Each structure stands twice: as structure tokens, then as C-alpha cells.
CSV table of C-alpha atoms and ligand atoms in Angstrom, one decimal:
chain,number,residue,atom,x,y,z
A,1,MET,CA,74.5,-34.3,-13.4
A,2,HIS,CA,71.7,-32.3,-11.9
A,3,MET,CA,70.3,-31.3,-15.3
A,4,GLN,CA,70.3,-34.8,-16.5
A,5,GLU,CA,68.4,-35.9,-13.4
A,6,ASP,CA,65.8,-33.2,-14.0
A,7,LEU,CA,65.4,-34.1,-17.6
A,8,LYS,CA,64.9,-37.7,-16.6
A,9,ASN,CA,62.3,-36.8,-14.1
A,10,THR,CA,60.2,-34.9,-16.6
A,11,GLN,CA,60.2,-37.9,-18.8
A,12,VAL,CA,59.5,-40.7,-16.4
A,13,LYS,CA,55.8,-41.3,-15.5
A,14,ASN,CA,54.5,-43.4,-12.7
A,15,PHE,CA,53.0,-46.6,-14.0
A,16,PHE,CA,50.4,-46.6,-11.2
A,17,ASP,CA,49.1,-43.2,-12.3
A,18,GLN,CA,48.1,-44.4,-15.7
A,19,PRO,CA,44.7,-45.8,-16.6
A,20,HIS,CA,45.1,-48.3,-19.4
A,21,ASP,CA,44.3,-46.0,-22.3
A,22,GLN,CA,46.6,-43.4,-21.0
A,23,LEU,CA,49.4,-45.8,-20.7
A,24,ARG,CA,48.8,-47.1,-24.2
A,25,ASP,CA,48.9,-43.6,-25.6
A,26,TYR,CA,52.0,-42.7,-23.7
A,27,LEU,CA,53.9,-45.8,-24.9
A,28,LYS,CA,52.7,-45.2,-28.4
A,29,ALA,CA,54.0,-41.6,-28.2
A,30,LYS,CA,57.4,-43.1,-27.2
A,31,GLY,CA,57.4,-45.3,-30.3
A,32,HIS,CA,56.2,-48.5,-28.7
A,33,LYS,CA,53.4,-50.9,-29.8
A,34,ALA,CA,50.0,-50.6,-28.1
A,35,PHE,CA,50.1,-54.2,-26.9
A,36,ARG,CA,53.0,-53.3,-24.6
A,37,ALA,CA,50.4,-51.6,-22.3
A,38,ASP,CA,48.5,-54.8,-22.1
A,39,GLN,CA,51.6,-56.8,-21.2
A,40,LEU,CA,52.6,-54.4,-18.5
A,41,TYR,CA,49.1,-54.3,-17.1
A,42,SER,CA,48.9,-58.0,-17.0
A,43,TRP,CA,52.3,-58.4,-15.2
A,44,VAL,CA,51.5,-55.8,-12.7
A,45,TYR,CA,47.8,-56.1,-12.0
A,46,LYS,CA,47.2,-59.8,-12.7
A,47,LYS,CA,50.5,-61.4,-11.9
A,48,ARG,CA,51.4,-58.8,-9.3
A,49,GLU,CA,54.9,-58.4,-10.5
A,50,GLU,CA,56.6,-55.1,-10.3
A,51,SER,CA,60.1,-55.9,-11.2
A,52,VAL,CA,60.8,-55.4,-14.8
A,53,GLU,CA,63.5,-58.0,-15.0
A,54,SER,CA,61.0,-60.6,-14.2
A,55,MET,CA,58.6,-59.7,-17.0
A,56,THR,CA,60.0,-62.4,-19.2
A,57,ASP,CA,57.9,-61.9,-22.3
A,58,LEU,CA,59.0,-58.3,-22.8
A,59,SER,CA,61.8,-57.9,-25.3
A,60,LYS,CA,65.2,-57.2,-23.8
A,61,ASP,CA,65.4,-53.8,-25.5
A,62,PHE,CA,62.0,-52.7,-24.2
A,63,ARG,CA,62.9,-53.9,-20.7
A,64,ALA,CA,66.1,-51.9,-20.8
A,65,GLU,CA,64.2,-48.8,-21.9
A,66,ILE,CA,61.3,-49.0,-19.4
A,67,ASP,CA,63.5,-47.5,-16.7
A,68,SER,CA,63.8,-44.3,-18.6
A,69,ILE,CA,60.1,-43.8,-19.3
A,70,LEU,CA,58.3,-45.5,-16.4
A,71,GLU,CA,58.7,-45.9,-12.7
A,72,PHE,CA,56.7,-48.2,-10.4
A,73,LYS,CA,56.2,-46.0,-7.4
A,74,ARG,CA,53.7,-46.7,-4.6
A,75,PRO,CA,53.3,-44.6,-1.4
A,76,GLU,CA,55.1,-46.2,1.5
A,77,VAL,CA,53.5,-47.3,4.7
A,78,VAL,CA,55.1,-45.4,7.5
A,79,GLU,CA,52.9,-46.6,10.3
A,80,PHE,CA,50.5,-49.5,10.9
A,81,ARG,CA,48.2,-50.1,13.8
A,82,GLN,CA,45.5,-52.6,14.5
A,83,SER,CA,42.5,-52.2,16.7
A,84,VAL,CA,41.2,-54.7,19.2
A,85,ASP,CA,38.2,-55.1,16.8
A,86,GLY,CA,40.5,-56.0,13.9
A,87,THR,CA,40.3,-52.7,12.1
A,88,GLN,CA,43.6,-51.7,10.6
A,89,LYS,CA,44.9,-48.2,10.1
A,90,TYR,CA,47.8,-47.4,7.7
A,91,LEU,CA,49.6,-44.2,7.4
A,92,PHE,CA,51.0,-43.6,3.9
A,93,ASP,CA,53.8,-41.2,2.9
A,94,VAL,CA,52.6,-39.2,-0.1
A,95,GLY,CA,55.7,-37.0,-0.4
A,96,GLU,CA,56.8,-33.6,0.9
A,97,GLY,CA,56.3,-34.7,4.5
A,98,LYS,CA,52.6,-35.3,3.8
A,99,THR,CA,50.7,-38.4,4.9
A,100,VAL,CA,47.3,-39.9,4.5
A,101,GLU,CA,45.4,-42.6,6.4
A,102,THR,CA,43.7,-45.7,5.0
A,103,VAL,CA,41.5,-47.9,7.1
A,104,MET,CA,40.6,-51.5,6.6
A,105,ILE,CA,37.5,-52.7,8.3
A,106,PRO,CA,36.8,-56.4,8.5
A,107,LEU,CA,33.2,-57.3,9.0
A,108,LYS,CA,32.1,-60.9,8.5
A,109,GLU,CA,33.0,-61.8,4.9
A,110,ARG,CA,33.8,-58.2,4.0
A,111,ARG,CA,37.1,-56.5,4.0
A,112,THR,CA,36.2,-52.9,3.4
A,113,LEU,CA,39.0,-50.4,2.5
A,114,CYS,CA,38.4,-46.8,3.3
A,115,VAL,CA,40.8,-44.8,1.1
A,116,SER,CA,41.8,-41.2,1.2
A,117,SER,CA,41.7,-38.9,-1.9
A,118,GLU,CA,43.3,-35.7,-0.5
A,119,VAL,CA,45.5,-34.3,2.2
A,120,GLY,CA,43.2,-31.9,4.0
A,121,CYS,CA,39.9,-30.7,2.5
A,122,ASN,CA,38.7,-27.3,1.4
A,123,LEU,CA,35.0,-28.1,2.0
A,124,GLY,CA,35.4,-27.2,5.7
A,125,CYS,CA,32.5,-29.2,7.2
A,126,LYS,CA,32.4,-28.0,10.8
A,127,PHE,CA,32.3,-31.4,12.4
A,128,CYS,CA,35.0,-33.0,10.4
A,129,PHE,CA,38.6,-33.4,11.6
A,130,THR,CA,40.1,-33.6,8.1
A,131,GLY,CA,38.1,-30.4,7.1
A,132,LYS,CA,39.8,-28.4,9.8
A,133,TYR,CA,42.9,-28.3,7.6
A,134,LYS,CA,43.0,-26.7,4.2
A,135,LEU,CA,43.7,-28.8,1.2
A,136,LYS,CA,47.4,-29.5,0.9
A,137,LYS,CA,47.4,-32.1,-1.9
A,138,ARG,CA,45.2,-34.0,-4.3
A,139,LEU,CA,46.4,-37.6,-4.5
A,140,SER,CA,47.3,-39.0,-7.9
A,141,ALA,CA,45.6,-42.1,-9.2
A,142,GLY,CA,48.7,-44.1,-8.3
A,143,GLU,CA,48.7,-42.8,-4.7
A,144,ILE,CA,45.1,-44.1,-4.4
A,145,VAL,CA,45.6,-47.4,-6.2
A,146,GLY,CA,48.8,-47.8,-4.1
A,147,GLN,CA,46.7,-47.7,-0.9
A,148,PHE,CA,44.7,-50.6,-2.3
A,149,LEU,CA,47.6,-52.7,-3.5
A,150,GLU,CA,49.6,-52.4,-0.3
A,151,VAL,CA,46.7,-53.4,2.0
A,152,ASN,CA,45.4,-56.0,-0.4
A,153,ASP,CA,48.9,-57.6,-0.7
A,154,ARG,CA,49.4,-57.6,3.1
A,155,LEU,CA,46.0,-59.2,3.7
A,156,ILE,CA,46.6,-62.0,1.3
A,157,LYS,CA,50.1,-62.5,2.6
A,158,ALA,CA,48.7,-62.9,6.1
A,159,GLY,CA,46.4,-65.7,4.7
A,160,ASP,CA,43.3,-63.6,4.8
A,161,LYS,CA,41.0,-62.8,1.9
A,162,GLY,CA,41.8,-59.6,0.0
A,163,VAL,CA,39.9,-56.3,0.0
A,164,THR,CA,36.3,-56.9,-1.0
A,165,ASN,CA,35.0,-53.3,-1.0
A,166,VAL,CA,36.5,-49.9,-1.6
A,167,VAL,CA,34.9,-46.8,-0.2
A,168,PHE,CA,36.2,-43.2,-0.8
A,169,MET,CA,35.4,-42.1,2.7
A,170,GLY,CA,38.8,-41.4,4.1
A,171,MET,CA,40.5,-38.0,4.1
A,172,GLY,CA,39.4,-35.5,1.4
A,173,GLU,CA,36.5,-34.9,-0.9
A,174,PRO,CA,36.7,-37.3,-3.8
A,175,LEU,CA,34.9,-35.0,-6.2
A,176,ASP,CA,37.3,-32.2,-5.6
A,177,ASN,CA,39.9,-34.6,-7.1
A,178,PRO,CA,38.2,-36.1,-10.1
A,179,GLU,CA,41.4,-36.9,-12.0
A,180,GLY,CA,43.0,-38.9,-9.2
A,181,VAL,CA,39.8,-40.6,-8.1
A,182,PHE,CA,38.3,-41.6,-11.4
A,183,GLY,CA,41.7,-42.6,-12.7
A,184,ALA,CA,42.1,-44.9,-9.7
A,185,ILE,CA,38.5,-46.2,-10.2
A,186,GLU,CA,39.3,-47.1,-13.8
A,187,ILE,CA,42.4,-49.0,-12.8
A,188,LEU,CA,40.5,-50.8,-10.1
A,189,GLN,CA,37.5,-51.7,-12.2
A,190,LYS,CA,38.7,-52.2,-15.8
A,191,ASP,CA,39.1,-55.7,-17.2
A,192,LYS,CA,42.6,-55.0,-18.1
A,193,GLY,CA,43.3,-53.7,-14.6
A,194,LEU,CA,42.4,-55.2,-11.2
A,195,GLN,CA,38.9,-56.3,-12.3
A,196,PHE,CA,37.4,-55.1,-9.1
A,197,SER,CA,33.6,-55.3,-9.3
A,198,ARG,CA,32.0,-51.9,-10.1
A,199,LYS,CA,29.4,-52.2,-7.4
A,200,ARG,CA,32.0,-52.8,-4.8
A,201,VAL,CA,33.4,-49.3,-5.1
A,202,THR,CA,31.6,-46.4,-3.4
A,203,VAL,CA,32.3,-42.7,-3.8
A,204,SER,CA,31.1,-40.6,-0.9
A,205,THR,CA,30.6,-36.9,-1.6
A,206,SER,CA,29.6,-33.9,0.5
A,207,GLY,CA,27.5,-32.9,-2.5
A,208,LEU,CA,29.6,-31.4,-5.3
A,209,VAL,CA,26.5,-31.7,-7.5
A,210,ASP,CA,28.0,-30.8,-10.9
A,211,LEU,CA,30.4,-33.8,-10.7
A,212,ILE,CA,27.9,-36.4,-9.5
A,213,PRO,CA,27.4,-37.5,-13.2
A,214,LEU,CA,31.1,-38.6,-13.2
A,215,VAL,CA,30.2,-41.1,-10.5
A,216,THR,CA,27.2,-42.3,-12.6
A,217,LYS,CA,29.5,-42.7,-15.6
A,218,SER,CA,32.1,-44.6,-13.6
A,219,GLY,CA,29.7,-47.3,-12.5
A,220,ALA,CA,30.7,-46.8,-8.9
A,221,ARG,CA,28.0,-46.5,-6.2
A,222,LEU,CA,27.2,-43.1,-4.8
A,223,ALA,CA,27.0,-42.1,-1.1
A,224,VAL,CA,26.0,-38.6,-0.2
A,225,SER,CA,26.8,-36.9,3.1
A,226,LEU,CA,23.4,-35.4,3.8
A,227,ASN,CA,23.9,-34.7,7.5
A,228,GLY,CA,21.2,-32.1,7.7
A,229,SER,CA,17.5,-32.5,7.0
A,230,ASN,CA,16.8,-28.8,6.2
A,231,ASP,CA,18.9,-26.1,4.5
A,232,GLU,CA,19.3,-24.0,7.6
A,233,VAL,CA,20.9,-26.9,9.6
A,234,ARG,CA,22.9,-28.3,6.7
A,235,SER,CA,24.3,-24.9,5.7
A,236,SER,CA,25.4,-24.3,9.3
A,237,ILE,CA,27.5,-27.4,9.4
A,238,MET,CA,28.4,-27.9,5.7
A,239,PRO,CA,29.3,-24.6,3.8
A,240,ILE,CA,28.8,-26.4,0.4
A,241,ASN,CA,25.0,-26.4,1.1
A,242,LYS,CA,25.0,-22.7,0.3
A,243,LYS,CA,26.1,-23.4,-3.2
A,244,TYR,CA,24.1,-26.6,-3.7
A,245,PRO,CA,21.1,-26.6,-1.4
A,246,ILE,CA,19.3,-29.8,-0.5
A,247,SER,CA,16.7,-29.7,-3.3
A,248,VAL,CA,19.4,-29.4,-5.9
A,249,LEU,CA,21.4,-32.2,-4.3
A,250,MET,CA,18.3,-34.4,-4.1
A,251,ASP,CA,17.6,-33.9,-7.8
A,252,ALA,CA,21.1,-34.9,-8.7
A,253,CYS,CA,20.7,-38.1,-6.5
A,254,LYS,CA,17.5,-39.0,-8.2
A,255,LYS,CA,19.1,-38.6,-11.6
A,256,HIS,CA,21.9,-40.8,-10.5
A,257,ILE,CA,19.4,-43.5,-9.3
A,258,GLU,CA,17.5,-43.3,-12.5
A,259,GLU,CA,20.5,-43.6,-14.8
A,260,SER,CA,22.6,-46.1,-12.8
A,261,GLY,CA,19.8,-48.3,-11.5
A,262,GLN,CA,21.6,-48.2,-8.2
A,263,ASP,CA,20.5,-47.0,-4.7
A,264,VAL,CA,22.1,-44.0,-3.1
A,265,THR,CA,23.4,-44.2,0.5
A,266,PHE,CA,22.6,-41.1,2.5
A,267,GLU,CA,25.1,-40.6,5.3
A,268,TYR,CA,23.7,-38.8,8.3
A,269,VAL,CA,26.0,-37.7,11.0
A,270,MET,CA,24.1,-37.4,14.3
A,271,LEU,CA,25.4,-34.4,16.3
A,272,LYS,CA,23.8,-34.0,19.7
A,273,GLY,CA,21.4,-31.0,19.8
A,274,VAL,CA,22.2,-30.1,16.2
A,275,THR,CA,21.0,-32.9,13.9
A,276,ASP,CA,19.5,-35.4,16.3
A,277,ASP,CA,16.1,-33.9,17.0
A,278,MET,CA,13.0,-36.0,16.2
A,279,THR,CA,11.8,-33.2,14.0
A,280,HIS,CA,14.9,-33.8,11.9
A,281,ALA,CA,13.9,-37.5,11.6
A,282,ARG,CA,10.5,-36.4,10.3
A,283,GLU,CA,12.1,-34.0,7.8
A,284,LEU,CA,14.5,-36.7,6.6
A,285,ALA,CA,11.6,-39.1,6.1
A,286,LYS,CA,9.8,-36.6,3.9
A,287,LEU,CA,12.9,-35.8,1.9
A,288,LEU,CA,13.6,-39.4,1.2
A,289,LYS,CA,10.0,-40.5,0.5
A,290,GLY,CA,9.9,-42.5,-2.7
A,291,VAL,CA,13.7,-42.2,-3.2
A,292,ASN,CA,15.6,-45.5,-3.8
A,293,GLY,CA,18.1,-45.1,-1.1
A,294,MET,CA,19.1,-46.0,2.4
A,295,VAL,CA,20.3,-44.1,5.4
A,296,ASN,CA,23.4,-44.7,7.3
A,297,LEU,CA,23.2,-43.1,10.7
A,298,ILE,CA,26.7,-42.2,11.9
A,299,PRO,CA,26.8,-41.2,15.6
A,300,PHE,CA,29.4,-38.3,15.8
A,301,ASN,CA,32.9,-39.4,16.6
A,302,GLU,CA,34.2,-36.9,19.0
A,303,HIS,CA,37.5,-35.2,18.5
A,304,PRO,CA,39.1,-32.5,20.6
A,305,GLY,CA,37.9,-28.9,20.3
A,306,SER,CA,35.2,-29.7,17.7
A,307,GLY,CA,32.4,-28.2,19.8
A,308,PHE,CA,30.1,-31.1,18.9
A,309,TYR,CA,29.1,-34.1,20.9
A,310,LYS,CA,27.9,-37.6,20.2
A,311,PRO,CA,24.1,-38.2,20.5
A,312,ASP,CA,22.6,-40.5,23.2
A,313,ASN,CA,22.4,-44.1,22.1
A,314,LYS,CA,18.7,-44.0,22.9
A,315,ARG,CA,18.1,-41.2,20.4
A,316,VAL,CA,20.0,-43.0,17.7
A,317,ASP,CA,17.8,-46.0,18.2
A,318,GLU,CA,14.7,-43.8,18.2
A,319,PHE,CA,15.8,-42.1,15.0
A,320,GLN,CA,16.4,-45.4,13.3
A,321,LYS,CA,13.1,-46.8,14.5
A,322,TYR,CA,11.2,-43.8,13.2
A,323,LEU,CA,12.8,-44.0,9.7
A,324,LEU,CA,12.3,-47.8,9.5
A,325,GLY,CA,8.6,-47.2,10.4
A,326,LYS,CA,8.4,-44.9,7.4
A,327,GLY,CA,9.7,-47.7,5.2
A,328,ILE,CA,13.2,-46.3,4.8
A,329,LYS,CA,16.1,-48.7,5.0
A,330,THR,CA,18.2,-47.4,7.9
A,331,TYR,CA,21.4,-48.7,9.3
A,332,LYS,CA,23.4,-47.6,12.3
A,333,ARG,CA,27.1,-47.3,11.7
A,334,THR,CA,28.8,-48.9,14.6
A,335,THR,CA,32.0,-47.2,15.5
A,336,ARG,CA,35.1,-49.2,14.5
A,337,GLY,CA,38.7,-48.7,15.4
A,338,ASP,CA,38.2,-45.7,17.6
A,339,ASP,CA,40.9,-47.1,20.0
A,340,ILE,CA,43.4,-46.4,17.2
A,341,TYR,CA,41.7,-43.2,16.2
A,342,ALA,CA,40.5,-44.6,12.9
A,343,ALA,CA,36.8,-43.9,13.0
A,344,CYS,CA,34.9,-41.7,10.6
A,345,GLY,CA,36.0,-38.1,10.7
A,346,GLN,CA,38.9,-38.8,13.0
A,347,LEU,CA,41.5,-39.1,10.2
A,348,ASN,CA,44.1,-36.4,10.0
A,349,GLY,CA,47.1,-38.2,8.6
A,350,VAL,CA,49.2,-37.7,11.7
A,351,VAL,CA,50.9,-40.4,13.6
A,352,LYS,CA,49.8,-41.0,17.2
A,353,GLY,CA,46.8,-38.7,17.0
A,354,ASN,CA,48.6,-35.5,17.8
A,355,GLN,CA,47.8,-32.3,16.0
A,356,PRO,CA,48.8,-31.8,12.4
A,357,LYS,CA,51.5,-29.3,11.6
A,358,ASN,CA,50.3,-26.6,9.4
B,1,LIG,N1,34.5,-36.0,1.7
B,1,LIG,C1,33.6,-37.1,1.6
B,1,LIG,C2,34.1,-38.4,2.1
B,1,LIG,C3,34.9,-38.3,3.4
B,1,LIG,S1,34.0,-38.0,4.9
B,1,LIG,C4,32.2,-36.7,2.3
B,1,LIG,O1,32.1,-35.8,3.0
B,1,LIG,O2,31.3,-37.5,2.0
B,1,LIG,C5,33.2,-39.6,5.2
B,1,LIG,C6,32.0,-39.5,6.1
B,1,LIG,O3,32.4,-39.2,7.4
B,1,LIG,C7,31.0,-38.3,5.7
B,1,LIG,O4,29.7,-38.8,5.6
B,1,LIG,C8,31.1,-37.4,6.8
B,1,LIG,O5,29.9,-36.7,7.0
B,1,LIG,C9,31.5,-38.3,8.0
B,1,LIG,N2,32.2,-37.6,9.1
B,1,LIG,C10,33.1,-36.6,9.1
B,1,LIG,N3,33.5,-36.3,10.3
B,1,LIG,C11,32.8,-37.1,11.2
B,1,LIG,C12,32.8,-37.3,12.6
B,1,LIG,N4,33.6,-36.6,13.4
B,1,LIG,N5,32.0,-38.3,13.1
B,1,LIG,C13,31.3,-39.0,12.3
B,1,LIG,N6,31.2,-38.9,11.0
B,1,LIG,C14,32.0,-38.0,10.4
B,2,LIG,FE1,35.8,-32.7,3.5
B,2,LIG,FE2,34.1,-34.7,3.7
B,2,LIG,FE3,35.3,-33.7,5.9
B,2,LIG,FE4,33.4,-32.3,4.6
B,2,LIG,S1,33.1,-34.3,5.7
B,2,LIG,S2,35.4,-31.5,5.3
B,2,LIG,S3,33.8,-32.9,2.5
B,2,LIG,S4,36.3,-34.8,4.2
């Protein structure tokens, strides 16, 4: 009995992990026609039907066989909370007792979904709650697509519009998990998949420079967590800067801008007394001079024991005003969902905001 189960498990693949071409090749290897992949994709991603019995144009034999070669497994929601400002936070079970958080932020016509790509993160940025905990798991494409499907379905069921934008700004470093992240992006964007507009997907990276060309190739937008205006400051809060210093990172960004024709968003976390000095604003302006990009100023969201503090509002305004004066598009990110502990850098995948178990 056990052996049979094991054998079965090695053969069965999760449908949601398969970009279209991969599914087609897998089905072909199992002796099925390539168009079966199109049919399954259309049922699941266009008609949003996941029960094989209901897929009426599939032959009886094929339907009977699907069970032994494919499963339709999405991560389950184990907790849901909604903020007074409408922000929603979902906790998903990704197996082995591990969970990730997904945040949906409504703003006017937008429904932005902030998805997680990993449990924990090895980049170890000093100010980040997720980064306090070593990487425990890279999510599969299906576990990322599943976050989207679940929230999107719920929004639509509640009579709201569906998700309009997807940002990889939840837990984890997307470029440390290229297989899961770009697999998910393919499923989201491809004509045969969910047909989600390319420009409405943003990958945020702490600056894994070697893999930025993958973002360019995918057609997604690029956001870079700059967070420091010189190498000394940046290295002190983001260890990755020792490997890829600012000049190398900026060159990669410029290349992306040139090749994609898209702007880059530079995220800049303002940490009181660390990154919020006006000299930093001046350095930032120099760095971004002539670069097609915009700055997102993110006032630090405090979390216990971080040793960092949020900047004064006045300073954030002054910073913004200075950059705007230099002709740099600069936005302030307003804190959303902090009453449910869903703001940037507050995600740790644990229910009720208590400390993660290691
Ligand atoms: N790993 C990716 C994406 C996830 S972090 C990255 O680093 O870009 C998403 C954003 O939240 C990053 O810009 C990061 O700098 C910022 N961030 C992390 N912790 C934060 C905190 N406590 N307060 C405000 N922003 C934070
Ligand atoms: Fe990882 Fe991003 Fe947090 Fe840095 S800021 S530790 S890269 S999740």
C-alpha cells in the first residue's frame, strides 16, 4: 500500500506548477496529444473549473487518467484578516507547517496583490522582519499562482473587481527563487494562461544583479530596493551590497530600462538616523540623475527588536520635496494595513503577529 502511494506521488505533478509549455511536454511524454494542454489550460484558467469531471470536452479515457498524472493543488488559506482601511491579509499553508502571507491592497480602482515568493529569506537585510529568519522554502510556481487565484476568486465572489496588479513584494527575495517566480509569471501573463497584463506585474529585488535580465525577459516591471544612497550605508543594512555595490546595480537597472523601455521603481526605506539625512537625499538625486525611474519612499514600519525607528513625517516630506525639486518622480508610500500587521517588512508568516518558531 505504502509503496504504491509513493510510486503514485512521484508520478503526479501539480497542474498549477506547470507553465503551458512544460505541461504540454509532460503530457506528450505520457503519450497524450499536445492540444490536451490547451484544453486543460482553458478549463482551469479561462473557465475557472478545477473539477475534471466537469471538463466535458475531454475524452472519458483521458479524464479517467488525469488523476494518476496530475493533481490540482493550491495552498489553503488558514487565516484571513481585514484592516479598517480595506487591506486584506491572507495566511497560506505551504506544507510542512510553513505559512506565507499575501496582502491585497485596494486603492481607488486598483486591487494590488502583494505575493510572497519564499518562506524566510537569506539576504538578511537588517531592517526586514522576513530577513530575520533564514530561508526555509522556495515556493513553487503553483504556490505563487495559488495565492493569486484564491484572492482573485474571493474578490470576484464578493462582487468586487478582481486583482488588477501583482507585486512580488511579500516575503522572500523573488530572484532567489527564479524557477517558482518566473514560472508563476508565465502562467499569469501568457495568452494561454490568465492573460494578466505584463505591465501589471512587478518584481521587487534587493539587487541580485545577475538575474535582473530574467525580469527584463519576462516583461514584468522592475522595482529595486535601493534603501541606501552610498555603499557604506547600503552595505551596513543590506549585506548583498558587498557583492553587488550600487554602481553595479545601477548599471543593471539602466540596461533593463534600455532593453524593456520601462521605468524602474526605486524603493527607499527611510530609517531614522540611518537613511533619512538630507545628505542622503542629495546623494540619491545624483545617483538617479538622468535615469528613467521613480522613487518610492517607504517610511520604516517598526517591528519589535529591530533597533530601527521610523523617520519623522516632516523629514519624509522634506526628502520628497527635495527629490521632486530635482525633477525625480517621488512618491510616499502610505502605510496600509498596519493594524493587521500587514505593512511592508512586517510579514513573517505567523498567525496573530507572534514570533515565528525556528
Ligand atoms: N525581497 C524583495 C521583495 C520583498 S521586500 C526586496 O527586498 O525588494 C519589499 C520591500 O519592503 C523592499 O523594498 C524592502 O526594502 C521593504 N521593507 C522591508 N522591511 C521593511 C520595513 N520594516 N519597513 C518598510 N519597508 C520594509
Ligand atoms: Fe529578503 Fe527583501 Fe527582506 Fe531583504 S528586504 S531580507 S531581500 S525580503
